[in-house]
C-alpha cells in the first residue's frame, strides 16, 4: 500500500525525517509511535505530498503521489492531528463538504454522509455547529469528515489526544470496525498502550528515524529483558540481590517500591525456577508477580529514553 524509502525532510537546520523508511501492507493497522516531535506528522504529510521532502522516495498504491493526483487522493482518507472542521458549518454540512471533494453524485453522497454520522454516533448532533460540541465529539466529527468517502487507506494522526475515556473507546472500536471492512490504517500516537492494543505492526520512531518495527511480539524479542518478576521478602537481607543474580537467565535485579524486580532474558519457567531457588535457600517471600516486557520497556531499551503515556 505504501512504500517510503530513505526519506529526508529538513526544516532549515532541523532534520525532521532522517532517512526514514517504512512500508504498509493492505488491511493492516500500522502504528507510527514515538514522542512528540519525533516526526510522525511530518512523515504523514510527506506521504500525502502535503509537504515536499529533500531526499528519498514515496509510493502509495504503487504510484508516486502528486498534490494533484485526484485518482489517488480519492482513495485516501485523512484525520489530521489539528481539527479540520469549519466553524460555520454544522455536523452534517462539514461531513458533506469533505465527502463532496471526492463524491459528486448527490444521492450517493447523502447516503455516505448518513453512514458516517451513524458510524461516529453523532445523529443527535447533526444540526450542531462545532462550538456546541465537546472536545470528544469534535474529534468524532473530524473522523467522520476523513472517512465518509470510504477510503481504502486512512491516515489518523493522534485521533485520541485530549479525548475523554468514553469517546476514546468509541474511536478505538470504530477503527477496529474499519479494519474489519478492509481499510488499511496508518495510526500515529504517543500512547503506548493504545498502540499495543490496536496495531498489527508498529514503527518506533525517534528523532526522525525508524528505530525498530514489527509486531509487539517481534519487538519484544529484540530486547534483552523478556519478563520481570517482582518479589517482596519478609526480612531485608543485604545478600538478597547478589543471590538472585546467581539465577540462570537473569539480566539484572533492580528495586521497586521496596521489592526486588528480577529481569529475565527469556520467558518460560522463570517463576517455578525462582520459587525452587528461593525455597532451597530458605528465602521467605511475601509477594510474587510476573509481567511481560511492554512497549514502554522496548522504547526505553531501544532509545535510552522513557516514553510515558
Ligand atoms: N513547519 C515547521 N517548521 C519548522 N519545524 C517544524 C515544522 N513542523 C514540524 N517541525 C519540527 O519537526 C519535528 C517533527 O515534528 P512533527 O512531525 O510534528 O512531530 P510529531 O508529529 O511526531 O510530534 C519537530 O522537531 C518539530 O518541531
Ligand atoms: Mg504530530
Tab-separated table of C-alpha atoms in Angstrom, residues 4-129:
chain	number	residue	atom	x	y	z
A	4	UNK	CA	8.612	5.057	1.875
A	5	UNK	CA	12.325	4.789	1.289
A	6	UNK	CA	15.119	6.794	2.909
A	7	UNK	CA	13.127	9.983	3.123
A	8	UNK	CA	14.926	13.036	4.435
A	9	UNK	CA	12.945	16.128	5.382
A	10	UNK	CA	14.616	19.220	6.748
A	11	UNK	CA	13.155	22.372	8.196
A	12	UNK	CA	16.221	24.574	7.797
A	13	UNK	CA	18.840	23.018	10.100
A	14	UNK	CA	16.404	20.693	11.804
A	15	UNK	CA	16.217	17.179	10.362
A	16	UNK	CA	12.614	16.115	10.920
A	17	UNK	CA	12.947	12.856	8.953
A	18	UNK	CA	16.342	11.238	8.860
A	19	UNK	CA	16.448	8.563	6.131
A	20	UNK	CA	13.068	7.320	7.238
A	21	UNK	CA	11.846	4.101	5.606
A	22	UNK	CA	8.594	2.335	6.171
A	23	UNK	CA	6.095	0.095	4.407
A	24	UNK	CA	2.441	-0.775	4.958
A	25	UNK	CA	0.558	-3.755	3.590
A	26	UNK	CA	-3.083	-3.873	2.643
A	27	UNK	CA	-5.512	-4.361	5.511
A	28	UNK	CA	-3.206	-3.720	8.426
A	29	UNK	CA	-3.220	-1.100	11.140
A	30	UNK	CA	0.276	0.294	11.397
A	31	UNK	CA	1.222	2.428	14.355
A	32	UNK	CA	3.763	5.200	13.999
A	33	UNK	CA	4.884	5.539	17.541
A	34	UNK	CA	7.150	7.981	19.255
A	35	UNK	CA	7.388	11.057	21.459
A	36	UNK	CA	6.140	14.495	20.453
A	37	UNK	CA	8.448	15.981	17.855
A	38	UNK	CA	9.850	12.665	16.575
A	39	UNK	CA	8.459	13.264	13.081
A	40	UNK	CA	5.146	11.372	12.908
A	41	UNK	CA	3.088	14.190	11.413
A	42	UNK	CA	5.910	15.148	9.068
A	43	UNK	CA	6.073	11.553	7.812
A	44	UNK	CA	2.327	11.550	7.134
A	45	UNK	CA	2.404	14.930	5.418
A	46	UNK	CA	5.218	13.744	3.167
A	47	UNK	CA	3.280	10.593	2.262
A	48	UNK	CA	0.292	12.745	1.387
A	49	UNK	CA	2.509	15.124	-0.591
A	50	UNK	CA	1.280	17.963	1.584
A	51	UNK	CA	4.974	18.594	2.192
A	52	UNK	CA	7.887	18.356	-0.171
A	53	UNK	CA	10.936	16.426	1.024
A	54	UNK	CA	14.643	16.671	0.353
A	55	UNK	CA	15.529	13.097	-0.476
A	56	UNK	CA	14.047	9.638	-0.848
A	57	UNK	CA	11.012	8.070	-2.492
A	58	UNK	CA	7.405	7.537	-1.575
A	59	UNK	CA	4.842	5.370	-3.353
A	60	UNK	CA	1.211	4.864	-2.472
A	61	UNK	CA	-0.811	2.179	-4.293
A	62	UNK	CA	2.356	1.644	-6.323
A	63	UNK	CA	2.335	5.219	-7.646
A	64	UNK	CA	4.144	8.376	-6.778
A	65	UNK	CA	1.811	10.834	-5.140
A	66	UNK	CA	1.452	14.324	-6.527
A	67	UNK	CA	-0.593	17.083	-4.963
A	68	UNK	CA	-2.947	16.990	-7.952
A	69	UNK	CA	-3.289	13.254	-8.338
A	70	UNK	CA	-7.012	13.064	-7.592
A	71	UNK	CA	-7.391	9.411	-8.532
A	72	UNK	CA	-5.011	8.501	-5.717
A	73	UNK	CA	-6.318	11.120	-3.319
A	74	UNK	CA	-9.914	9.895	-3.577
A	75	UNK	CA	-8.812	6.514	-2.201
A	76	UNK	CA	-7.134	8.138	0.800
A	77	UNK	CA	-8.721	9.492	3.962
A	78	UNK	CA	-7.090	11.878	6.395
A	79	UNK	CA	-7.945	12.535	10.014
A	80	UNK	CA	-5.463	15.282	10.841
A	81	UNK	CA	-3.952	15.979	14.242
A	82	UNK	CA	-5.278	19.540	14.226
A	83	UNK	CA	-9.070	19.571	13.882
A	84	UNK	CA	-10.004	20.433	10.306
A	85	UNK	CA	-13.654	21.385	10.642
A	86	UNK	CA	-15.467	24.548	9.668
A	87	UNK	CA	-16.943	26.623	12.495
A	88	UNK	CA	-19.756	27.965	10.351
A	89	UNK	CA	-20.915	24.582	9.050
A	90	UNK	CA	-22.927	22.160	11.158
A	91	UNK	CA	-22.041	18.494	11.647
A	92	UNK	CA	-23.864	17.315	8.530
A	93	UNK	CA	-22.515	20.128	6.339
A	94	UNK	CA	-18.928	19.585	7.479
A	95	UNK	CA	-19.008	15.913	6.563
A	96	UNK	CA	-20.833	16.679	3.317
A	97	UNK	CA	-18.166	19.222	2.358
A	98	UNK	CA	-15.291	16.743	2.717
A	99	UNK	CA	-17.179	13.890	1.125
A	100	UNK	CA	-18.070	16.232	-1.749
A	101	UNK	CA	-14.391	16.632	-2.619
A	102	UNK	CA	-14.471	13.070	-3.919
A	103	UNK	CA	-18.104	12.101	-4.423
A	104	UNK	CA	-20.057	14.410	-6.721
A	105	UNK	CA	-23.230	12.323	-7.080
A	106	UNK	CA	-25.619	13.920	-4.555
A	107	UNK	CA	-27.716	10.891	-3.784
A	108	UNK	CA	-24.706	8.680	-3.283
A	109	UNK	CA	-23.069	11.343	-1.144
A	110	UNK	CA	-26.137	11.727	1.081
A	111	UNK	CA	-26.069	8.018	1.853
A	112	UNK	CA	-22.333	8.153	2.635
A	113	UNK	CA	-22.694	11.188	4.928
A	114	UNK	CA	-25.540	9.478	6.794
A	115	UNK	CA	-23.440	6.369	7.189
A	116	UNK	CA	-20.504	8.399	8.547
A	117	UNK	CA	-22.785	10.193	11.024
A	118	UNK	CA	-24.036	6.864	12.247
A	119	UNK	CA	-20.507	5.470	12.396
A	120	UNK	CA	-19.350	8.177	14.829
A	121	UNK	CA	-22.767	8.260	16.520
A	122	UNK	CA	-23.398	11.973	16.018
A	123	UNK	CA	-27.018	11.549	14.874
A	124	UNK	CA	-28.344	13.670	17.740
A	125	UNK	CA	-25.947	16.473	16.842
A	126	UNK	CA	-26.307	16.616	13.063
A	127	UNK	CA	-27.530	20.246	13.124
A	128	UNK	CA	-24.969	21.396	15.727
A	129	UNK	CA	-22.099	23.716	14.808
